[in-house]
Tab-separated table of C-alpha atoms in Angstrom:
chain	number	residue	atom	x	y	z
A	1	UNK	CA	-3.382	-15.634	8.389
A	2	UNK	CA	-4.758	-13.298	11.231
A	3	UNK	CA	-2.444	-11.926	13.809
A	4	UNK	CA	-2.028	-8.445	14.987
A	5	UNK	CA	1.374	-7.335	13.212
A	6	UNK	CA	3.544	-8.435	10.455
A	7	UNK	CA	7.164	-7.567	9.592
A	8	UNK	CA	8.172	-5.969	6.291
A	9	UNK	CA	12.231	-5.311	4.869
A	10	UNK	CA	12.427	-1.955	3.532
A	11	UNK	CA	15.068	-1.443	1.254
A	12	UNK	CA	17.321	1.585	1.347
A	13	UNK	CA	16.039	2.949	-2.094
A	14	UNK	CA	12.868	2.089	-1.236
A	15	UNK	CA	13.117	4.076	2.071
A	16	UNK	CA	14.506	6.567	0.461
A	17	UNK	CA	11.137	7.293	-2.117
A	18	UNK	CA	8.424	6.850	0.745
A	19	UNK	CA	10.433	9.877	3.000
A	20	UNK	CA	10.168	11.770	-0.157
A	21	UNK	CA	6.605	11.553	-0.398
A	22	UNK	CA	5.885	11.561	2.907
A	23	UNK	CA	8.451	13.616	4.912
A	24	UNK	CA	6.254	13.763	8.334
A	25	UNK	CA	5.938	10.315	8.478
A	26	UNK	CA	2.133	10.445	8.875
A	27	UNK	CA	0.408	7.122	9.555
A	28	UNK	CA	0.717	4.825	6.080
A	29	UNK	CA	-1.208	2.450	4.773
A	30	UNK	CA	0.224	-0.721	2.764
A	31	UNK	CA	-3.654	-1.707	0.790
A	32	UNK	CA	-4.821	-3.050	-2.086
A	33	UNK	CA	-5.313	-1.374	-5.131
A	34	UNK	CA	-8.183	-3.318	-6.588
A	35	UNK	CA	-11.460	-1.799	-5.869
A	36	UNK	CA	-11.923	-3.700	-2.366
A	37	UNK	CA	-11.816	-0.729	0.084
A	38	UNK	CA	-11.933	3.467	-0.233
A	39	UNK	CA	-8.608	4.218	-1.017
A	40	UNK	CA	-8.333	2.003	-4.276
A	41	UNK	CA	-8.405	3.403	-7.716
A	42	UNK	CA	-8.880	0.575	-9.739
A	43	UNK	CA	-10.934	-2.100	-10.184
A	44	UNK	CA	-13.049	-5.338	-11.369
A	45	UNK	CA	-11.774	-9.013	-11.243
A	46	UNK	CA	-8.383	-8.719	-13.098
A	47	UNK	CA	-7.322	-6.541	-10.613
A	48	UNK	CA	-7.840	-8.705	-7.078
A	49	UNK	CA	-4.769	-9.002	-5.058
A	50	UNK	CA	-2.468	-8.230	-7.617
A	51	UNK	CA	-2.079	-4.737	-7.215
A	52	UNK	CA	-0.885	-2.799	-3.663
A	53	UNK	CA	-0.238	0.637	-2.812
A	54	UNK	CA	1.078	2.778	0.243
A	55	UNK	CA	-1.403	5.406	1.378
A	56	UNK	CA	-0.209	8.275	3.128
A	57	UNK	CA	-2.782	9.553	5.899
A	58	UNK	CA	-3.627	12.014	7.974
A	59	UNK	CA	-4.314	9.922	11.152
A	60	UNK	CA	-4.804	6.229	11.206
A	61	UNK	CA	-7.650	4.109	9.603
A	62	UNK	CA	-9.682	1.918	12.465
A	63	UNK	CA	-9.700	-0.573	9.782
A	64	UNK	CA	-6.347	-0.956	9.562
A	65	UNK	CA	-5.300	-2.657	12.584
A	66	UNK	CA	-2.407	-4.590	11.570
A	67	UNK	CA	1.081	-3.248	12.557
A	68	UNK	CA	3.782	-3.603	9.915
A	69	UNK	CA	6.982	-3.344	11.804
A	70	UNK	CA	9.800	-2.264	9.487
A	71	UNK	CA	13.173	-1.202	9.337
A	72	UNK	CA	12.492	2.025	8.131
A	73	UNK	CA	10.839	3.230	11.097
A	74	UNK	CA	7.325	4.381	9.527
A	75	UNK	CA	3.938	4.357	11.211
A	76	UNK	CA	2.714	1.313	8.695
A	77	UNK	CA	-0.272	-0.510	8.919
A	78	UNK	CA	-2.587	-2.570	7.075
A	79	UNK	CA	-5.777	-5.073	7.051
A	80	UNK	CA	-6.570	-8.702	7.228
A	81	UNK	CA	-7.958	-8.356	3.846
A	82	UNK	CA	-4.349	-7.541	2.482
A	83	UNK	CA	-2.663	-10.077	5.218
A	84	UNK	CA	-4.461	-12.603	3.263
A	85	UNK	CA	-2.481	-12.317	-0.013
A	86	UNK	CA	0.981	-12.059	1.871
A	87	UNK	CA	3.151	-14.922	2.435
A	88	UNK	CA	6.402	-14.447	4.949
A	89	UNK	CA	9.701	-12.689	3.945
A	90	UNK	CA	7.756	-9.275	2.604
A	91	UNK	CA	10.260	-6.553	1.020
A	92	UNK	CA	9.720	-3.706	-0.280
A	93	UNK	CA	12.467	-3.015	-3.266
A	94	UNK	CA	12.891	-0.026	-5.701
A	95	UNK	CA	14.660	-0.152	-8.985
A	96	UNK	CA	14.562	3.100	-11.460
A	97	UNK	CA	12.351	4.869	-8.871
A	98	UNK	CA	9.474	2.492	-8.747
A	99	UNK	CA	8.594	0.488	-6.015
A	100	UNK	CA	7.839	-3.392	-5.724
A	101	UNK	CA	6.403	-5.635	-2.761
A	102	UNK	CA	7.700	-9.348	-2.810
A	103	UNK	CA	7.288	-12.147	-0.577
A	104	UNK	CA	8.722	-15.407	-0.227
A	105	UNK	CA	5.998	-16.872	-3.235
A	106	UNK	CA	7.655	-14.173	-5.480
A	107	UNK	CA	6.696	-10.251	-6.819
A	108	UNK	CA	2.995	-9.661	-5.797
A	109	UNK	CA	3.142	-6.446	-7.244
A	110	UNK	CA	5.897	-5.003	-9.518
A	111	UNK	CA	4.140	-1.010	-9.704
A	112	UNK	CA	3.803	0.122	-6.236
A	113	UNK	CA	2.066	3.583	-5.698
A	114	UNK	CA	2.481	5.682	-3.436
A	115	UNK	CA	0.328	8.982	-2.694
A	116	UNK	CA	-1.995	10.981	-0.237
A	117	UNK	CA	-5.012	10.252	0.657
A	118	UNK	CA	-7.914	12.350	-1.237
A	119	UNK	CA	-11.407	11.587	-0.609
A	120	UNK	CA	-12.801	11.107	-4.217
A	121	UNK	CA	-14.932	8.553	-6.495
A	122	UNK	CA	-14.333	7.087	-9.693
A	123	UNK	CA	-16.536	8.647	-12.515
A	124	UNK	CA	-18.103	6.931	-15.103
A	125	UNK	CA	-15.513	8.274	-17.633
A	126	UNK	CA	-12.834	7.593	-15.586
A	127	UNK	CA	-14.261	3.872	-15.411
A	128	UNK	CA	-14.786	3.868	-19.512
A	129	UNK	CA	-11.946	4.953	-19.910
A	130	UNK	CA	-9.975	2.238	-17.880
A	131	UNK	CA	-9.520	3.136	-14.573
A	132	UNK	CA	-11.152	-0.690	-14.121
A	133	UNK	CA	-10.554	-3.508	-15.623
């Protein structure tokens, strides 16, 4: 599934927590969270396409070329690698302040994160200690 944008129902709660975190509505990234690109924190096999996040940047990723037009009105993007996981009907839902992404196939990911983009690498204790799988 390749194509240059997608569409994506925000909820109203769900709306609601991304403005908190990011008020300026910088550029945002829907990703995976499973080791595949720079922005993930986890890892290993048991993690692959199960797990998604929204990344708040400073200015837009190249890599990220996907438009994800959205009732909310934010700048959000993502990557064929992530397009490749989604069926049709994506919304984003919150319930008791936590965020899920669902499609038409189901939940994909029941845990959304959300947070700013900080350069950083997993250390070997953070990787003993879990941060993988």
């Amino acid at each position: 599934m390749t194509q240059e944008t997608i569409s994506i129902n925000i909820k109203p709660e769900a709306k609601e927590i991304i403005e908190k975190k990011n008020p300026e509505n910088k550029p945002l990234l829907l990703a995976l969270n499973d080791g595949s690109n720079k922005y993930s924190r986890l890892g290993g096999t048991c993690a692959i396409g199960a797990n998604f996040q929204f990344v708040i940047l400073d200015e837009k990723d190249p890599k990220y070329t996907i438009k994800v037009e959205n009732n909310a009105g934010f700048d959000l993007w993502t990557s064929p690698d992530e397009v490749s996981f989604f069926e049709g009907g994506l919304v984003v839902n919150a319930r008791n302040y936590t965020l899920s992404l669902s499609d038409d196939s189901g939940i994909l990911d029941g845990a959304v994160s959300i947070g700013k983009y900080t350069p950083q690498e997993l250390t070997k204790k953070e990787m003993q200690e879990g941060k993988t799988c």
